[in-house]
Amino acid sequence: MNTPDRTPVCSPKSLPEEVRIESARTAVEINPANRPYLRPAAAMIGAQSSTKELIAALATKYWRSGGVHLGVRFLDTEDTALRNRILVHMNAWSSGANVKFGLSLGREAEVRIARTPGDGYWSYLGTDILHIPIDQPTMNLDSFSMDTDEREYRRVVRHETGHTLGFPHEHLRREIVGRIHPDKAIRYFRDRSGWSEKTTRAQVLTPLEETALVATPTDTQSIMCYQLPGYIMRDGRAVPGGLDINDQDHHFVRNLYPARLVGSQ
Ligand SMILES: [Zn+2]
């Protein structure tokens, strides 16, 4: 069962170095719970390198807990059917949560979607999108069109929207990263996606800090989790990855961005 999965892998974008500290500040202003949680070991590393840089790297990027209402602008299509189809999948996160993505015709849309072929699937993370110049995309859906399979809409559009909502990759949870064999993973992603060792280390082998905000059980079937084959895992057990928003994802988004009670505004 060593057939590599050839579907493009999402590589979320990070902001350029020079705006990392400012963007961490934005994140904490929008939701104070984004403040980085420093474990003693991390604090020691911080003392040796730049503490500010470390803090910037550790801040999470969630929106305010009151809810997330974001405008969406499409940079390269006027096709109403296509725009609506993408929006429907983005709003799949709304069930029971105060999350709304609406078409915005003005320039002020926080989310800007491009479909640049060959540029892959990506989004910036949560409040980081506020630091992207207004004429540039915050999300890329590669070659998505009306001909794209509905399953891909579920798997990819919903996943990238999860990043826009501030959700990092679930396979970066310490419990999963600890199971991955680094050399095998580096070889696998080099062959599969043409990634350098550095990219694989950043995207797959560097665990997230476990903060109070993400204190949920690790979920190998989350929409935010990559599929990882058993032969790159130390225990030989594949990580199934998510094909759609699952119950635990819904539970998480509802807790983070709870819907208002009926009748209140
Ligand atoms: Zn992703």
Short mmCIF file of C-alpha atoms and ligand atoms in Angstrom, two decimals:
data_model
loop_
_atom_site.label_atom_id
_atom_site.label_comp_id
_atom_site.label_asym_id
_atom_site.label_seq_id
_atom_site.Cartn_x
_atom_site.Cartn_y
_atom_site.Cartn_z
CA MET A 1 0.00 0.00 0.00
CA ASN A 2 2.82 2.39 -0.88
CA THR A 3 0.88 4.20 -3.60
CA PRO A 4 1.46 7.88 -2.89
CA ASP A 5 -1.59 10.08 -2.74
CA ARG A 6 -1.15 12.67 -5.49
CA THR A 7 -3.78 15.16 -4.43
CA PRO A 8 -2.18 18.56 -3.80
CA VAL A 9 -1.26 19.22 -0.20
CA CYS A 10 -2.18 22.47 1.49
CA SER A 11 0.73 24.60 2.68
CA PRO A 12 -0.64 27.48 4.72
CA LYS A 13 1.10 30.79 4.22
CA SER A 14 2.96 32.67 6.91
CA LEU A 15 3.41 36.40 6.96
CA PRO A 16 6.82 37.84 6.12
CA GLU A 17 9.27 38.04 9.02
CA GLU A 18 8.98 41.83 9.37
CA VAL A 19 5.26 41.80 10.24
CA ARG A 20 5.26 38.80 12.60
CA ILE A 21 5.43 40.83 15.80
CA GLU A 22 2.84 43.32 14.61
CA SER A 23 0.52 40.50 13.54
CA ALA A 24 0.86 38.80 16.94
CA ARG A 25 -0.15 42.12 18.48
CA THR A 26 -3.19 42.31 16.18
CA ALA A 27 -4.19 38.75 17.15
CA VAL A 28 -4.00 39.51 20.89
CA GLU A 29 -5.95 42.77 20.42
CA ILE A 30 -8.74 40.95 18.58
CA ASN A 31 -8.84 38.01 21.00
CA PRO A 32 -6.75 38.25 24.20
CA ALA A 33 -6.77 34.45 24.42
CA ASN A 34 -4.32 34.49 21.48
CA ARG A 35 -1.62 35.57 23.93
CA PRO A 36 1.18 33.03 23.71
CA TYR A 37 1.46 30.43 26.41
CA LEU A 38 5.12 29.96 27.24
CA ARG A 39 6.16 26.70 28.74
CA PRO A 40 9.27 26.96 30.92
CA ALA A 41 11.43 25.26 28.27
CA ALA A 42 10.23 27.67 25.59
CA ALA A 43 10.83 30.61 27.88
CA MET A 44 14.44 29.46 28.28
CA ILE A 45 14.94 29.27 24.53
CA GLY A 46 13.45 32.74 24.45
CA ALA A 47 16.09 34.00 26.82
CA GLN A 48 18.77 32.80 24.44
CA SER A 49 17.27 34.06 21.22
CA SER A 50 14.87 36.91 20.67
CA THR A 51 11.99 36.64 23.14
CA LYS A 52 9.87 38.93 21.01
CA GLU A 53 10.34 36.73 17.97
CA LEU A 54 9.48 33.67 19.99
CA ILE A 55 6.33 35.25 21.35
CA ALA A 56 5.32 36.26 17.84
CA ALA A 57 5.82 32.70 16.65
CA LEU A 58 3.71 31.27 19.46
CA ALA A 59 0.67 33.55 19.27
CA THR A 60 -2.47 31.87 17.94
CA LYS A 61 -4.58 33.75 15.37
CA TYR A 62 -8.21 33.17 16.36
CA TRP A 63 -10.90 35.82 15.81
CA ARG A 64 -12.88 37.32 18.63
CA SER A 65 -15.07 34.86 20.48
CA GLY A 66 -18.17 36.98 19.74
CA GLY A 67 -18.24 35.66 16.21
CA VAL A 68 -16.61 35.89 12.85
CA HIS A 69 -18.36 37.79 10.06
CA LEU A 70 -16.04 38.26 7.12
CA GLY A 71 -16.50 39.69 3.64
CA VAL A 72 -15.28 37.64 0.70
CA ARG A 73 -14.08 39.01 -2.62
CA PHE A 74 -13.22 36.89 -5.65
CA LEU A 75 -10.19 38.20 -7.46
CA ASP A 76 -10.53 36.30 -10.72
CA THR A 77 -14.12 35.28 -11.36
CA GLU A 78 -17.42 37.01 -11.97
CA ASP A 79 -19.19 33.66 -12.24
CA THR A 80 -22.07 33.86 -9.78
CA ALA A 81 -22.61 30.10 -9.67
CA LEU A 82 -18.95 29.47 -8.84
CA ARG A 83 -18.80 32.23 -6.25
CA ASN A 84 -21.97 30.95 -4.57
CA ARG A 85 -20.74 27.37 -4.59
CA ILE A 86 -17.50 28.35 -2.85
CA LEU A 87 -19.39 30.49 -0.33
CA VAL A 88 -21.77 27.65 0.51
CA HIS A 89 -18.80 25.46 1.42
CA MET A 90 -17.14 28.23 3.43
CA ASN A 91 -20.37 28.67 5.37
CA ALA A 92 -20.49 24.96 6.17
CA TRP A 93 -18.60 26.04 9.31
CA SER A 94 -21.60 28.14 10.40
CA SER A 95 -23.79 25.31 11.65
CA GLY A 96 -24.36 26.17 15.33
CA ALA A 97 -21.53 28.72 15.28
CA ASN A 98 -21.51 32.49 14.84
CA VAL A 99 -19.55 32.33 11.61
CA LYS A 100 -20.60 34.04 8.40
CA PHE A 101 -18.86 34.57 5.09
CA GLY A 102 -20.68 37.00 2.82
CA LEU A 103 -19.98 38.18 -0.71
CA SER A 104 -18.44 41.62 -0.61
CA LEU A 105 -18.30 43.69 -3.74
CA GLY A 106 -16.31 46.47 -2.13
CA ARG A 107 -12.57 46.54 -1.69
CA GLU A 108 -12.85 46.09 2.06
CA ALA A 109 -13.37 42.30 1.99
CA GLU A 110 -11.12 40.63 4.56
CA VAL A 111 -10.98 37.36 2.58
CA ARG A 112 -9.74 37.53 -1.01
CA ILE A 113 -9.88 34.35 -3.05
CA ALA A 114 -7.71 33.61 -6.07
CA ARG A 115 -7.56 30.47 -8.21
CA THR A 116 -4.03 30.65 -9.54
CA PRO A 117 -3.23 27.31 -11.21
CA GLY A 118 -0.04 25.69 -9.94
CA ASP A 119 0.06 27.83 -6.81
CA GLY A 120 -1.63 25.13 -4.75
CA TYR A 121 -4.12 25.37 -1.93
CA TRP A 122 -3.38 27.76 0.88
CA SER A 123 -4.73 30.41 3.18
CA TYR A 124 -3.17 32.68 5.73
CA LEU A 125 -4.11 31.89 9.30
CA GLY A 126 -6.98 33.73 11.06
CA THR A 127 -6.28 37.36 11.93
CA ASP A 128 -3.07 37.28 9.84
CA ILE A 129 -5.25 37.97 6.79
CA LEU A 130 -5.63 41.54 8.05
CA HIS A 131 -1.94 42.10 7.30
CA ILE A 132 -2.17 41.16 3.60
CA PRO A 133 -2.30 44.09 1.15
CA ILE A 134 -5.89 44.67 0.04
CA ASP A 135 -5.24 43.82 -3.62
CA GLN A 136 -3.66 40.45 -2.84
CA PRO A 137 -5.26 37.07 -2.13
CA THR A 138 -5.55 35.64 1.37
CA MET A 139 -6.55 32.22 -0.02
CA ASN A 140 -5.72 30.29 -3.18
CA LEU A 141 -7.87 27.51 -4.57
CA ASP A 142 -5.58 26.56 -7.46
CA SER A 143 -7.71 25.43 -10.42
CA PHE A 144 -11.11 25.14 -8.74
CA SER A 145 -14.01 25.47 -11.19
CA MET A 146 -17.63 24.36 -11.55
CA ASP A 147 -16.24 21.07 -12.95
CA THR A 148 -14.36 20.27 -9.74
CA ASP A 149 -15.79 17.32 -7.84
CA GLU A 150 -18.07 18.09 -4.91
CA ARG A 151 -15.83 15.98 -2.62
CA GLU A 152 -12.92 18.30 -3.39
CA TYR A 153 -15.05 21.30 -2.49
CA ARG A 154 -15.75 19.68 0.87
CA ARG A 155 -12.16 18.62 1.49
CA VAL A 156 -10.33 21.70 0.23
CA VAL A 157 -12.61 24.75 0.44
CA ARG A 158 -13.71 23.84 3.96
CA HIS A 159 -10.13 23.09 5.02
CA GLU A 160 -8.77 26.41 3.71
CA THR A 161 -11.70 28.21 5.32
CA GLY A 162 -10.70 26.53 8.58
CA HIS A 163 -7.30 28.24 8.28
CA THR A 164 -9.06 31.57 7.64
CA LEU A 165 -10.98 30.94 10.89
CA GLY A 166 -7.63 30.57 12.66
CA PHE A 167 -7.34 26.77 12.80
CA PRO A 168 -3.83 25.41 12.30
CA HIS A 169 -3.09 21.94 10.96
CA GLU A 170 -4.25 19.19 13.28
CA HIS A 171 -1.38 16.90 12.23
CA LEU A 172 0.98 19.36 13.97
CA ARG A 173 -0.38 18.29 17.34
CA ARG A 174 2.47 16.92 19.44
CA GLU A 175 0.84 13.51 19.69
CA ILE A 176 0.82 13.06 15.89
CA VAL A 177 4.21 14.68 15.16
CA GLY A 178 5.79 12.33 17.72
CA ARG A 179 4.57 9.37 15.68
CA ILE A 180 6.09 10.56 12.37
CA HIS A 181 9.45 9.20 11.24
CA PRO A 182 11.32 12.38 10.18
CA ASP A 183 13.58 10.88 7.46
CA LYS A 184 10.72 8.93 5.90
CA ALA A 185 8.47 11.99 5.97
CA ILE A 186 11.14 14.15 4.32
CA ARG A 187 11.55 11.57 1.55
CA TYR A 188 7.78 11.15 1.16
CA PHE A 189 7.02 14.86 0.79
CA ARG A 190 10.03 15.37 -1.51
CA ASP A 191 8.69 12.69 -3.87
CA ARG A 192 5.04 13.61 -3.48
CA SER A 193 5.10 17.39 -3.43
CA GLY A 194 8.66 18.40 -4.32
CA TRP A 195 9.17 19.86 -0.86
CA SER A 196 12.60 20.66 0.54
CA GLU A 197 13.61 19.24 3.90
CA LYS A 198 13.08 22.69 5.39
CA THR A 199 9.49 22.86 4.12
CA THR A 200 8.65 19.40 5.44
CA ARG A 201 10.19 20.24 8.80
CA ALA A 202 8.07 23.39 8.99
CA GLN A 203 4.80 21.95 7.64
CA VAL A 204 4.85 18.47 9.15
CA LEU A 205 7.56 17.96 11.77
CA THR A 206 7.31 21.05 14.00
CA PRO A 207 4.62 20.54 16.64
CA LEU A 208 2.27 23.31 17.72
CA GLU A 209 2.50 24.62 21.23
CA GLU A 210 -0.41 23.11 23.11
CA THR A 211 -2.34 26.08 24.43
CA ALA A 212 -5.46 26.29 26.52
CA LEU A 213 -7.40 27.27 23.37
CA VAL A 214 -6.64 24.05 21.59
CA ALA A 215 -7.00 21.79 24.61
CA THR A 216 -9.14 19.31 22.72
CA PRO A 217 -8.26 15.67 22.09
CA THR A 218 -6.08 15.15 19.01
CA ASP A 219 -8.34 14.25 16.11
CA THR A 220 -6.77 12.34 13.21
CA GLN A 221 -9.98 12.71 11.20
CA SER A 222 -10.31 16.47 11.58
CA ILE A 223 -10.81 18.42 8.35
CA MET A 224 -7.60 20.22 9.40
CA CYS A 225 -5.54 17.00 9.49
CA TYR A 226 -3.38 15.71 6.61
CA GLN A 227 -3.62 12.17 5.47
CA LEU A 228 -0.30 10.47 6.35
CA PRO A 229 0.55 6.98 5.08
CA GLY A 230 1.43 4.25 7.58
CA TYR A 231 4.91 3.75 6.10
CA ILE A 232 6.14 7.14 7.29
CA MET A 233 4.82 6.57 10.81
CA ARG A 234 6.95 5.00 13.56
CA ASP A 235 4.04 2.80 14.60
CA GLY A 236 3.03 1.94 11.01
CA ARG A 237 -0.49 3.25 11.58
CA ALA A 238 -1.74 5.66 8.90
CA VAL A 239 -3.28 8.98 9.87
CA PRO A 240 -6.58 8.99 7.96
CA GLY A 241 -6.94 12.77 7.74
CA GLY A 242 -10.22 14.60 7.23
CA LEU A 243 -12.39 14.73 4.12
CA ASP A 244 -15.04 17.00 5.61
CA ILE A 245 -15.81 19.01 8.76
CA ASN A 246 -16.49 16.31 11.37
CA ASP A 247 -18.39 16.39 14.67
CA GLN A 248 -15.33 17.35 16.69
CA ASP A 249 -14.51 20.20 14.27
CA HIS A 250 -18.09 21.47 14.59
CA HIS A 251 -17.88 21.17 18.35
CA PHE A 252 -14.64 23.14 18.40
CA VAL A 253 -15.89 25.98 16.18
CA ARG A 254 -19.13 26.23 18.19
CA ASN A 255 -17.17 26.54 21.43
CA LEU A 256 -14.78 29.08 20.01
CA TYR A 257 -17.33 31.19 18.14
CA PRO A 258 -20.65 30.39 19.84
CA ALA A 259 -23.90 31.29 18.09
CA ARG A 260 -26.00 33.97 19.71
CA LEU A 261 -29.11 32.84 21.52
CA VAL A 262 -32.25 32.95 19.40
CA GLY A 263 -33.94 36.34 19.78
CA SER A 264 -30.83 38.28 20.76
CA GLN A 265 -28.83 40.32 18.30
ZN ZN B 1 -3.97 23.42 5.41
#
